[in-house]
Short mmCIF file of C-alpha atoms in Angstrom, two decimals:
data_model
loop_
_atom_site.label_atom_id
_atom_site.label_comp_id
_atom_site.label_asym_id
_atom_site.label_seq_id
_atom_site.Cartn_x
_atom_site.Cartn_y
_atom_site.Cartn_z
CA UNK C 1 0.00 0.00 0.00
CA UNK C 2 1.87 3.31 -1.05
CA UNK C 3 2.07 5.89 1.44
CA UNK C 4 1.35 9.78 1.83
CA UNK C 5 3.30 11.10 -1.34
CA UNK C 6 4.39 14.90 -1.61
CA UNK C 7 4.96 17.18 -4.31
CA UNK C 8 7.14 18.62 -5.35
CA UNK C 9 10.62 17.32 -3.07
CA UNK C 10 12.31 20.61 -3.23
CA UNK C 11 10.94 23.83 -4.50
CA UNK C 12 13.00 27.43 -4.39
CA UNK C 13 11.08 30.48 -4.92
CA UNK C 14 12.07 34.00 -4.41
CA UNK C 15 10.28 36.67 -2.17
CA UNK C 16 7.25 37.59 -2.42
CA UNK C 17 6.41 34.80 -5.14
CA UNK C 18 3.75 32.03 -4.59
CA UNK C 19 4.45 28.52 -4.07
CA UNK C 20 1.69 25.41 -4.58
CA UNK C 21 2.80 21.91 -2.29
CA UNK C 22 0.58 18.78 -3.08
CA UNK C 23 0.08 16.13 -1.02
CA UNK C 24 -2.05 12.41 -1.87
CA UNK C 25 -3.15 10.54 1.36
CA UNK C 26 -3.49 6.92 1.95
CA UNK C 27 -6.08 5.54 0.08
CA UNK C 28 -8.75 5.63 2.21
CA UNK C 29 -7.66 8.40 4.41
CA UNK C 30 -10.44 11.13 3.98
CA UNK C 31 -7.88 13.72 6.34
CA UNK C 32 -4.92 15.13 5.54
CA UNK C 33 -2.70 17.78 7.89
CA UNK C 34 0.03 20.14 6.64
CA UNK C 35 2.71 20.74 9.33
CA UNK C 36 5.72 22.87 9.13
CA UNK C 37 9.16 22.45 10.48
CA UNK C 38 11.33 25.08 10.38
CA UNK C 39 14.71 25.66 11.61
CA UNK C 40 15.03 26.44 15.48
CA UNK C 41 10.94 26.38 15.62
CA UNK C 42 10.12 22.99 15.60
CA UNK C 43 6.89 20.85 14.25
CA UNK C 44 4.05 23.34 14.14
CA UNK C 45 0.88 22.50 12.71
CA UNK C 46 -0.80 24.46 9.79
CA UNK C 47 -4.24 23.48 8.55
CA UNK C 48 -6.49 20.55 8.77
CA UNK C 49 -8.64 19.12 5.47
CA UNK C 50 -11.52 16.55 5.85
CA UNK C 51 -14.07 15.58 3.39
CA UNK C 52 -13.24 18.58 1.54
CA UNK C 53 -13.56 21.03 4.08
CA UNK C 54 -10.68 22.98 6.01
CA UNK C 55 -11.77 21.72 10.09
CA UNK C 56 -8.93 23.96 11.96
CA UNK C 57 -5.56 25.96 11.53
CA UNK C 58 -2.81 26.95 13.34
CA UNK C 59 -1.33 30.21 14.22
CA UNK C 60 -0.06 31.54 10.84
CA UNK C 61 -1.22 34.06 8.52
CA UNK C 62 -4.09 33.97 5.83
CA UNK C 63 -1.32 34.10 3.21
CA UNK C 64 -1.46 30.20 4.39
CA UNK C 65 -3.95 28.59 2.69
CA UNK C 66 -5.25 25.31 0.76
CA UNK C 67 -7.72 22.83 -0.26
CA UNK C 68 -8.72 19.29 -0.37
CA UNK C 69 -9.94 17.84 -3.68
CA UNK C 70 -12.71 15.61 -4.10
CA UNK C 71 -10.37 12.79 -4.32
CA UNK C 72 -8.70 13.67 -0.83
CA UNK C 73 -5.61 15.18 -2.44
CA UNK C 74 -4.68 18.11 -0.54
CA UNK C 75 -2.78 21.81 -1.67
CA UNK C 76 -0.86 24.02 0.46
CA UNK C 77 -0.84 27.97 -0.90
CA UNK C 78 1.85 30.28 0.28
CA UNK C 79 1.40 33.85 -1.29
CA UNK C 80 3.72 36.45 -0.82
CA UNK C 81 7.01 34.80 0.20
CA UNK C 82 9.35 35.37 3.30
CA UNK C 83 12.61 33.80 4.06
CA UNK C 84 11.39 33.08 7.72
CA UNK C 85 8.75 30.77 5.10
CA UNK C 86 11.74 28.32 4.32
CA UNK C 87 11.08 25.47 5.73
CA UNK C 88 10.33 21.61 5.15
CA UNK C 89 6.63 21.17 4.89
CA UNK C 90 4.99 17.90 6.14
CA UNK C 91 1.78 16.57 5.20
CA UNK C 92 0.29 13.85 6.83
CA UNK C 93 -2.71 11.89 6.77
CA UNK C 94 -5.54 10.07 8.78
CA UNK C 95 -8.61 7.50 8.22
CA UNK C 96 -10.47 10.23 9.93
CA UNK C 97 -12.42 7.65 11.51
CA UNK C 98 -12.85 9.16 15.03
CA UNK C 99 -10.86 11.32 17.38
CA UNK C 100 -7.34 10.88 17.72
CA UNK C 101 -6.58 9.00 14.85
CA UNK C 102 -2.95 8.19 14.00
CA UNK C 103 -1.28 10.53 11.21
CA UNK C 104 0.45 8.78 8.72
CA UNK C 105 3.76 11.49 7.41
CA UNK C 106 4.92 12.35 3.96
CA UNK C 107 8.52 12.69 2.96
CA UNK C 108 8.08 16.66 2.93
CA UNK C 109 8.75 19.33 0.70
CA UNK C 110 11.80 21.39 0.95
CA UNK C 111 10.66 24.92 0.68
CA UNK C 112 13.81 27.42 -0.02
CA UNK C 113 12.95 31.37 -0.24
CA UNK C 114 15.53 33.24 -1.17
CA UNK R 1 -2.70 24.86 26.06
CA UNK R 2 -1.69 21.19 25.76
CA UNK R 3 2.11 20.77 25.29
CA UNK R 4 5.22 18.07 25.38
CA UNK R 5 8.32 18.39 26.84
CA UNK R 6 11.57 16.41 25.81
CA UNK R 7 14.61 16.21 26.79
CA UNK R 8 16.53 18.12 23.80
CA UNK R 9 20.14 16.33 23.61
CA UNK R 10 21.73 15.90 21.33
CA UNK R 11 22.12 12.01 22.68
CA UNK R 12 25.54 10.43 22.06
CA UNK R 13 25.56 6.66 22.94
CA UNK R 14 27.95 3.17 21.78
CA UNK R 15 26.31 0.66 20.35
CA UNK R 16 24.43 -1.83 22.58
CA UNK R 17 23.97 1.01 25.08
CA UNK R 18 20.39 1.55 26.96
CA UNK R 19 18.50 4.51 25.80
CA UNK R 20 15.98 6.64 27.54
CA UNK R 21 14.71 9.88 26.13
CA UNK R 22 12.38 11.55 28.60
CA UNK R 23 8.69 13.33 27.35
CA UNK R 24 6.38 14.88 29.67
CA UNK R 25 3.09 16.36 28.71
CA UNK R 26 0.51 18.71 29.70
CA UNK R 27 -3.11 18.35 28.58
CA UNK R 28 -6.91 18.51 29.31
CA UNK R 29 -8.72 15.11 28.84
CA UNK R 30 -7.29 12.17 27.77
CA UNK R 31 -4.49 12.61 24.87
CA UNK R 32 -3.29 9.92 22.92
CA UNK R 33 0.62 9.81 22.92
CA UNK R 34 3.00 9.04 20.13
CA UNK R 35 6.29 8.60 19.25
CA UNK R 36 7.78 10.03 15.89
CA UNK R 37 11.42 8.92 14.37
CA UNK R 38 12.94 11.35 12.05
CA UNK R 39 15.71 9.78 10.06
CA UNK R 40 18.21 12.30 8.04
CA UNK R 41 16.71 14.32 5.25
CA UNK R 42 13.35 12.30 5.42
CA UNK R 43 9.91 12.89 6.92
CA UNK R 44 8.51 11.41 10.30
CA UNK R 45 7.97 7.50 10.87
CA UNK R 46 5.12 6.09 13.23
CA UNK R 47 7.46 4.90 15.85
CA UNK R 48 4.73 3.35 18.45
CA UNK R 49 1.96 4.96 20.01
CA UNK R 50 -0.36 4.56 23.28
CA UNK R 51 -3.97 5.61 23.63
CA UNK R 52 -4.79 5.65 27.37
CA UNK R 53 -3.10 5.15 30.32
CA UNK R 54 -1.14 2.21 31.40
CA UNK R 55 -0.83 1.13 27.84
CA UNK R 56 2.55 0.33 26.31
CA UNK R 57 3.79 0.68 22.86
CA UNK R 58 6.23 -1.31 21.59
CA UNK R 59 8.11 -1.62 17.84
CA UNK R 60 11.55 -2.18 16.83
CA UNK R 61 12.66 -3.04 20.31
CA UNK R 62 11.06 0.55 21.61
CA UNK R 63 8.76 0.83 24.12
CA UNK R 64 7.12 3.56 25.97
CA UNK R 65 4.20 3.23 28.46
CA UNK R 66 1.43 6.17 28.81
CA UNK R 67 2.01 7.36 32.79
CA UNK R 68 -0.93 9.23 33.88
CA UNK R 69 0.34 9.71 37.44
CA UNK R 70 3.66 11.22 36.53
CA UNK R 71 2.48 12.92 32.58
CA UNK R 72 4.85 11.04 31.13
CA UNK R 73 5.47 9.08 27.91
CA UNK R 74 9.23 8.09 28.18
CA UNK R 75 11.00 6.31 25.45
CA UNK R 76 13.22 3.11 26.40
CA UNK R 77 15.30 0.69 23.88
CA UNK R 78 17.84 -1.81 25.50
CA UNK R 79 20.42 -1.85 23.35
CA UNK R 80 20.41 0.78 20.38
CA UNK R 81 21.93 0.43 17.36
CA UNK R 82 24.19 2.12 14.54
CA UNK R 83 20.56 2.54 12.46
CA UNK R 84 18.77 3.51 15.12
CA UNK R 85 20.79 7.56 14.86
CA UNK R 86 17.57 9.97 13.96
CA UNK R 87 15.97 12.51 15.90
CA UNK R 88 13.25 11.61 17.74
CA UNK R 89 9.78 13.64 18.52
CA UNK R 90 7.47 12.67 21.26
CA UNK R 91 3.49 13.91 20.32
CA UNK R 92 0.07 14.43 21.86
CA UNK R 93 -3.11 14.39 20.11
CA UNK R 94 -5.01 17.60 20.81
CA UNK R 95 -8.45 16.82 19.70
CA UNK R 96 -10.39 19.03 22.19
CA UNK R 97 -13.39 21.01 21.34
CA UNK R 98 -13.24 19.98 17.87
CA UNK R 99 -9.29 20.16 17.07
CA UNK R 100 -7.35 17.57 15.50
CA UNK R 101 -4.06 18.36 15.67
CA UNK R 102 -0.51 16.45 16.47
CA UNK R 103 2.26 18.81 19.43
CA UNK R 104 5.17 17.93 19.05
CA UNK R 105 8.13 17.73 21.17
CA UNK R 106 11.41 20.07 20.23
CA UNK R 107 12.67 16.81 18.80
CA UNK R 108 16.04 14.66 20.68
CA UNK R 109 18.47 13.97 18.58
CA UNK R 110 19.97 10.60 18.80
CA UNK R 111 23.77 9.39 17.65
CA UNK R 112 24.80 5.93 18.29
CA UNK R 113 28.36 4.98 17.43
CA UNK R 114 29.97 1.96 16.68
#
């Protein structure tokens, strides 16, 4: 059974430019979770999808944003670039079953701003 | 807010040595409490988990056993190996009022030499 899958492995992007991460759950997995880890700050968690719908985000900024396709596949948005925004970005998914469900990781994508 | 607390390292140990990284935690309710391994340049591995207390989770020769008394959720291997060098995160599930969200840990990394 393949696992969560990321898009693109590394991506470098300039200031102020936008950058689009994809992420495909387990099949079967109806959540999906976007994490950062950046340097120094540790796992912090970004935005929950399920069944389509964004359930709960973390403490960032609206420039943060994303989606869940019908067919669970999940985008992360970042508009208007900062270097504090490099970082490697960790999606993760869940069979969404009930509370506390075990997340499932991606291999990340290395996000470079320069 | 709900939170984990691990001992940071970095952990330097021979092969065949015992390890213990310590996690505490802070939470309402009832968490459920994983462990993460983070091996270099790769994203986060299941490790074992533990969904109330007194449980023990167990996988590679890991364990860890979900203290309710003390908050704690310490990781234990007997005799650690070369492969076993990653960094490790302890987690909580925060899934109150409607959150579903992993905390993290700062992360321990480990080192084992032969």
């Amino acid at each position: 059974e393949a696992g969560v899958t990321q898009s693109p492995t590394h991506l470098i992007k300039t200031r102020g430019q936008q950058a689009t991460l994809r992420c495909s759950p387990i099949s079967g997995h109806t959540s999906v979770y976007w994490y950062q880890q950046a340097l120094g700050l540790g796992l912090q968690f970004l935005l929950w999808y399920d069944e389509g719908e964004e359930r709960n985000r973390g403490n960032f900024p609206p420039r943060f944003s994303g989606r869940q396709f019908p067919n669970y596949s999940s985008e992360l948005n970042v508009n208007a670039l900062e270097l504090e925004d490099s970082a490697l970005y960790l999606c993760a998914s869940s069979s969404g079953t009930g509370v506390a469900d075990t997340q499932y990781f991606g291999p990340g994508t290395r996000l470079t701003v320069l | 807010g709900n939170s984990v607390t691990q001992m940071e390292g970095p952990v330097t140990l021979s092969e065949e040595a015992f390890l213990t990284i310590n996690c505490t935690y802070t939470a309402t309710g009832y968490p459920s409490l994983f462990w993460y391994v983070q091996y270099p340049g790769e994203g986060l591995q299941l490790l074992l988990k533990a969904t109330k207390a007194d449980d023990k989770g167990s996988n590679k020769g890991f364990e860890a056993t979900y203290r309710k008394e003390t908050t704690s959720f310490h990781l234990e291997k007997g005799s650690v190996q070369v492969s076993d060098s990653a960094v490790y995160f302890c987690a909580l599930s925060d899934y109150g009022g409607g959150s579903e969200k992993l905390v993290f840990g700062k992360g321990t990394k480990l080192t084992v030499n032969p």
